[in-house]
């Protein structure tokens, strides 16, 4: 069913890039989205896979403005204490850097086709 | 700079919308929206909490019954709170700014949000086949 999320905000810190046991890159970061009302901010965790994850890891930096397109994913899992917990994140399909361009940034936004696989975490 | 926080979901209403009125008279409606996703060939169902305010919330009580298919547009909110035991919990909800009914039912009131001409195609999967 239709599930689309669009975000524009700033990175709270540098993306963290990891690799699954199968060698697939995964980037995680949080985007701070200002509301129209002053001093209210929503913090939205974002996850990117594969090529997009590598691009995010290379070019996105703390504080930079970014536009994210993706879908909402809510998962339930057992935490360390054995209790049910939920995690919410936006799985990114596309990313566009905003703001002025640092010297080494790529020319345009990047749209990568990412298919998620079943990965054990 | 004001950011952009927009989410569009299509799903089926999991429970009848509950509408509450605050002391000042502002209406607030809550319901869960079941959204099916297809990831690597598997079907999974995600329940998303939707919160609606004001005039829109008042019409939710009349129109949003369990099983109805609806398009929700709004903002994604993730907030933390402390539960009774004092541990920190996270809640995800969509604060809806507009709703659109996607199925056509005779009971739908005429002032209901524009009913989409085309119905969303949803695969008819028996609940027992869901992998969880």
CSV table of N, CA and C in Angstrom, one decimal, chain B residues 22-111:
chain,number,residue,atom,x,y,z
B,22,UNK,N,-11.4,17.9,24.3
B,22,UNK,CA,-10.6,18.5,25.4
B,22,UNK,C,-11.5,19.5,26.1
B,23,UNK,N,-11.1,20.0,27.2
B,23,UNK,CA,-11.9,21.0,28.0
B,23,UNK,C,-12.2,22.2,27.2
B,24,UNK,N,-11.3,22.6,26.4
B,24,UNK,CA,-11.6,23.8,25.6
B,24,UNK,C,-12.5,23.5,24.4
B,25,UNK,N,-12.9,22.3,24.2
B,25,UNK,CA,-13.8,21.9,23.2
B,25,UNK,C,-13.1,21.4,21.9
B,26,UNK,N,-11.8,21.4,21.9
B,26,UNK,CA,-11.1,20.9,20.7
B,26,UNK,C,-11.2,19.4,20.7
B,27,UNK,N,-11.6,18.9,19.5
B,27,UNK,CA,-11.8,17.5,19.3
B,27,UNK,C,-10.4,16.8,18.9
B,28,UNK,N,-10.3,15.6,19.4
B,28,UNK,CA,-9.1,14.9,19.0
B,28,UNK,C,-9.5,13.4,18.7
B,29,UNK,N,-9.1,12.9,17.6
B,29,UNK,CA,-9.5,11.5,17.3
B,29,UNK,C,-8.2,10.7,17.1
B,30,UNK,N,-8.3,9.4,17.6
B,30,UNK,CA,-7.2,8.5,17.5
B,30,UNK,C,-7.7,7.2,16.8
B,31,UNK,N,-6.9,6.7,15.9
B,31,UNK,CA,-7.2,5.4,15.4
B,31,UNK,C,-5.9,4.8,14.9
B,32,UNK,N,-5.9,3.5,14.7
B,32,UNK,CA,-4.7,2.7,14.1
B,32,UNK,C,-5.0,2.4,12.7
B,33,UNK,N,-4.0,2.7,11.9
B,33,UNK,CA,-4.1,2.4,10.5
B,33,UNK,C,-3.2,1.2,10.1
B,34,UNK,N,-3.7,0.2,9.6
B,34,UNK,CA,-3.0,-1.0,9.2
B,34,UNK,C,-2.4,-0.8,7.7
B,35,UNK,N,-1.1,-0.8,7.6
B,35,UNK,CA,-0.5,-0.6,6.3
B,35,UNK,C,0.3,-1.8,6.0
B,36,UNK,N,0.0,-2.4,4.8
B,36,UNK,CA,0.7,-3.6,4.4
B,36,UNK,C,1.9,-3.2,3.6
B,37,UNK,N,3.0,-3.8,3.8
B,37,UNK,CA,4.2,-3.6,3.0
B,37,UNK,C,4.7,-4.9,2.5
B,38,UNK,N,5.3,-4.7,1.3
B,38,UNK,CA,5.9,-5.9,0.7
B,38,UNK,C,7.4,-5.6,0.6
B,39,UNK,N,8.2,-6.4,1.4
B,39,UNK,CA,9.6,-6.3,1.4
B,39,UNK,C,10.2,-7.7,1.1
B,40,UNK,N,11.0,-7.8,0.2
B,40,UNK,CA,11.6,-9.1,-0.3
B,40,UNK,C,10.6,-10.2,-0.4
B,41,UNK,N,9.5,-9.9,-1.0
B,41,UNK,CA,8.5,-10.9,-1.3
B,41,UNK,C,7.6,-11.3,-0.2
B,42,UNK,N,7.9,-10.8,1.0
B,42,UNK,CA,7.1,-11.1,2.2
B,42,UNK,C,6.1,-9.9,2.5
B,43,UNK,N,5.0,-10.3,3.0
B,43,UNK,CA,4.0,-9.3,3.3
B,43,UNK,C,4.1,-9.0,4.8
B,44,UNK,N,4.2,-7.8,5.2
B,44,UNK,CA,4.1,-7.5,6.7
B,44,UNK,C,3.1,-6.4,6.9
B,45,UNK,N,2.5,-6.5,8.1
B,45,UNK,CA,1.5,-5.5,8.4
B,45,UNK,C,2.0,-4.6,9.5
B,46,UNK,N,1.9,-3.3,9.3
B,46,UNK,CA,2.4,-2.3,10.2
B,46,UNK,C,1.2,-1.5,10.7
B,47,UNK,N,1.1,-1.4,12.0
B,47,UNK,CA,0.0,-0.6,12.6
B,47,UNK,C,0.6,0.8,13.0
B,48,UNK,N,0.0,1.8,12.4
B,48,UNK,CA,0.5,3.2,12.6
B,48,UNK,C,-0.6,4.0,13.4
B,49,UNK,N,-0.2,4.6,14.5
B,49,UNK,CA,-1.1,5.4,15.3
B,49,UNK,C,-1.3,6.7,14.5
B,50,UNK,N,-2.6,7.1,14.3
B,50,UNK,CA,-2.9,8.3,13.7
B,50,UNK,C,-3.7,9.2,14.7
B,51,UNK,N,-3.3,10.5,14.7
B,51,UNK,CA,-4.0,11.4,15.6
B,51,UNK,C,-4.5,12.5,14.7
B,52,UNK,N,-5.8,12.9,15.0
B,52,UNK,CA,-6.5,13.9,14.1
B,52,UNK,C,-7.0,15.0,15.1
B,53,UNK,N,-6.9,16.2,14.7
B,53,UNK,CA,-7.4,17.3,15.6
B,53,UNK,C,-8.5,18.1,14.9
B,54,UNK,N,-9.3,18.8,15.7
B,54,UNK,CA,-10.2,19.8,15.3
B,54,UNK,C,-11.4,19.3,14.5
B,55,UNK,N,-11.9,20.1,13.5
B,55,UNK,CA,-13.1,19.7,12.8
B,55,UNK,C,-12.9,18.3,12.1
B,56,UNK,N,-11.8,18.0,11.6
B,56,UNK,CA,-11.5,16.8,11.0
B,56,UNK,C,-11.7,15.6,11.9
B,57,UNK,N,-11.4,15.8,13.2
B,57,UNK,CA,-11.5,14.8,14.2
B,57,UNK,C,-13.0,14.5,14.5
B,58,UNK,N,-13.8,15.5,14.4
B,58,UNK,CA,-15.3,15.3,14.6
B,58,UNK,C,-15.9,14.4,13.6
B,59,UNK,N,-15.5,14.6,12.3
B,59,UNK,CA,-16.0,13.7,11.3
B,59,UNK,C,-15.5,12.3,11.3
B,60,UNK,N,-14.3,12.2,11.9
B,60,UNK,CA,-13.7,10.8,12.1
B,60,UNK,C,-14.6,9.9,12.8
B,61,UNK,N,-15.2,10.4,13.9
B,61,UNK,CA,-16.1,9.5,14.7
B,61,UNK,C,-17.2,8.9,13.9
B,62,UNK,N,-17.8,9.7,12.9
B,62,UNK,CA,-18.9,9.3,12.1
B,62,UNK,C,-18.4,8.3,11.0
B,63,UNK,N,-17.3,8.6,10.4
B,63,UNK,CA,-16.9,8.0,9.2
B,63,UNK,C,-15.9,6.9,9.3
B,64,UNK,N,-14.9,7.0,10.2
B,64,UNK,CA,-13.8,6.0,10.2
B,64,UNK,C,-14.1,4.8,11.1
B,65,UNK,N,-14.7,3.8,10.4
B,65,UNK,CA,-15.0,2.6,11.1
B,65,UNK,C,-14.0,1.5,10.7
B,66,UNK,N,-13.8,0.6,11.5
B,66,UNK,CA,-12.8,-0.5,11.2
B,66,UNK,C,-13.0,-1.1,9.9
B,67,UNK,N,-12.0,-1.3,9.1
B,67,UNK,CA,-12.1,-1.9,7.8
B,67,UNK,C,-12.1,-1.0,6.7
B,68,UNK,N,-12.4,0.3,7.0
B,68,UNK,CA,-12.4,1.3,5.8
B,68,UNK,C,-11.0,1.6,5.3
B,69,UNK,N,-10.9,1.8,4.0
B,69,UNK,CA,-9.6,2.1,3.5
B,69,UNK,C,-9.6,3.6,3.4
B,70,UNK,N,-8.4,4.2,3.8
B,70,UNK,CA,-8.3,5.6,3.9
B,70,UNK,C,-6.9,6.0,3.5
B,71,UNK,N,-6.8,7.2,2.9
B,71,UNK,CA,-5.5,7.8,2.7
B,71,UNK,C,-5.3,8.9,3.7
B,72,UNK,N,-4.2,8.8,4.4
B,72,UNK,CA,-3.9,9.8,5.5
B,72,UNK,C,-2.7,10.6,5.0
B,73,UNK,N,-2.8,11.9,5.2
B,73,UNK,CA,-1.7,12.8,4.9
B,73,UNK,C,-1.4,13.6,6.1
B,74,UNK,N,-0.1,13.7,6.5
B,74,UNK,CA,0.2,14.5,7.7
B,74,UNK,C,1.6,14.6,8.0
B,75,UNK,N,2.0,14.7,9.3
B,75,UNK,CA,3.4,14.8,9.7
B,75,UNK,C,3.7,13.7,10.6
B,76,UNK,N,5.0,13.2,10.5
B,76,UNK,CA,5.5,12.1,11.3
B,76,UNK,C,6.0,12.7,12.6
B,77,UNK,N,5.5,12.2,13.7
B,77,UNK,CA,6.0,12.6,15.0
B,77,UNK,C,6.5,11.4,15.8
B,78,UNK,N,7.7,11.6,16.3
B,78,UNK,CA,8.3,10.5,17.2
B,78,UNK,C,8.6,11.2,18.5
B,79,UNK,N,7.9,10.7,19.6
B,79,UNK,CA,8.2,11.4,20.8
B,79,UNK,C,8.5,10.3,21.9
B,80,UNK,N,9.2,10.7,22.9
B,80,UNK,CA,9.5,9.8,24.0
B,80,UNK,C,8.7,10.2,25.2
B,81,UNK,N,8.4,9.2,26.1
B,81,UNK,CA,7.6,9.4,27.3
B,81,UNK,C,8.1,8.4,28.3
B,82,UNK,N,7.7,8.6,29.6
B,82,UNK,CA,8.0,7.6,30.6
B,82,UNK,C,6.8,6.8,30.9
B,83,UNK,N,6.9,5.5,30.9
B,83,UNK,CA,5.8,4.6,31.3
B,83,UNK,C,5.7,4.5,32.8
B,84,UNK,N,4.7,3.7,33.3
B,84,UNK,CA,4.4,3.6,34.7
B,84,UNK,C,5.7,3.2,35.5
B,85,UNK,N,6.5,2.3,34.9
B,85,UNK,CA,7.7,1.8,35.6
B,85,UNK,C,8.8,2.8,35.5
B,86,UNK,N,8.6,3.9,34.8
B,86,UNK,CA,9.7,4.9,34.7
B,86,UNK,C,10.7,4.8,33.6
B,87,UNK,N,10.4,3.7,32.8
B,87,UNK,CA,11.4,3.5,31.7
B,87,UNK,C,11.0,4.3,30.5
B,88,UNK,N,11.9,4.7,29.7
B,88,UNK,CA,11.7,5.6,28.6
B,88,UNK,C,11.2,4.8,27.4
B,89,UNK,N,10.1,5.3,26.9
B,89,UNK,CA,9.4,4.6,25.7
B,89,UNK,C,9.3,5.6,24.6
B,90,UNK,N,9.2,5.0,23.4
B,90,UNK,CA,9.1,5.9,22.2
B,90,UNK,C,7.7,5.6,21.6
B,91,UNK,N,7.1,6.7,21.1
B,91,UNK,CA,5.8,6.6,20.5
B,91,UNK,C,5.9,7.2,19.1
B,92,UNK,N,5.4,6.5,18.1
B,92,UNK,CA,5.3,7.1,16.8
B,92,UNK,C,3.9,7.4,16.4
B,93,UNK,N,3.6,8.5,15.9
B,93,UNK,CA,2.3,8.8,15.4
B,93,UNK,C,2.3,9.7,14.3
B,94,UNK,N,1.3,9.6,13.5
B,94,UNK,CA,1.1,10.6,12.4
B,94,UNK,C,0.0,11.6,12.8
B,95,UNK,N,0.4,12.8,12.8
B,95,UNK,CA,-0.6,13.9,13.0
B,95,UNK,C,-1.2,14.3,11.7
B,96,UNK,N,-2.4,13.9,11.5
B,96,UNK,CA,-3.0,14.0,10.1
B,96,UNK,C,-3.5,15.4,9.9
B,97,UNK,N,-3.3,15.8,8.7
B,97,UNK,CA,-3.8,17.1,8.2
B,97,UNK,C,-5.0,16.9,7.2
B,98,UNK,N,-5.0,15.8,6.6
B,98,UNK,CA,-6.1,15.5,5.7
B,98,UNK,C,-6.3,14.0,5.6
B,99,UNK,N,-7.6,13.7,5.4
B,99,UNK,CA,-8.0,12.3,5.2
B,99,UNK,C,-8.8,12.1,4.0
B,100,UNK,N,-8.7,11.0,3.3
B,100,UNK,CA,-9.5,10.8,2.1
B,100,UNK,C,-10.0,9.3,2.1
B,101,UNK,N,-11.3,9.1,2.1
B,101,UNK,CA,-11.8,7.8,2.1
B,101,UNK,C,-11.6,7.2,0.7
B,102,UNK,N,-11.2,6.0,0.6
B,102,UNK,CA,-10.9,5.4,-0.7
B,102,UNK,C,-11.9,4.3,-1.1
B,103,UNK,N,-12.6,3.8,-0.1
B,103,UNK,CA,-13.6,2.8,-0.5
B,103,UNK,C,-15.0,3.5,-0.5
B,104,UNK,N,-15.8,3.0,-1.3
B,104,UNK,CA,-17.1,3.6,-1.5
B,104,UNK,C,-18.2,2.8,-0.7
B,105,UNK,N,-18.7,3.5,0.3
B,105,UNK,CA,-19.7,2.8,1.1
B,105,UNK,C,-21.0,3.6,1.1
B,106,UNK,N,-22.1,3.0,1.1
B,106,UNK,CA,-23.4,3.7,1.1
B,106,UNK,C,-23.5,4.6,2.3
B,107,UNK,N,-22.9,4.2,3.4
B,107,UNK,CA,-23.0,4.9,4.7
B,107,UNK,C,-22.2,6.2,4.7
B,108,UNK,N,-21.3,6.4,3.7
B,108,UNK,CA,-20.5,7.5,3.8
B,108,UNK,C,-21.3,8.8,3.6
B,109,UNK,N,-21.1,9.7,4.5
B,109,UNK,CA,-21.9,11.0,4.5
B,109,UNK,C,-21.4,11.8,3.3
B,110,UNK,N,-22.3,12.6,2.8
B,110,UNK,CA,-22.0,13.4,1.6
B,110,UNK,C,-20.8,14.4,1.9
B,111,UNK,N,-20.7,14.9,3.1
B,111,UNK,CA,-19.6,15.9,3.4
B,111,UNK,C,-18.3,15.2,3.6
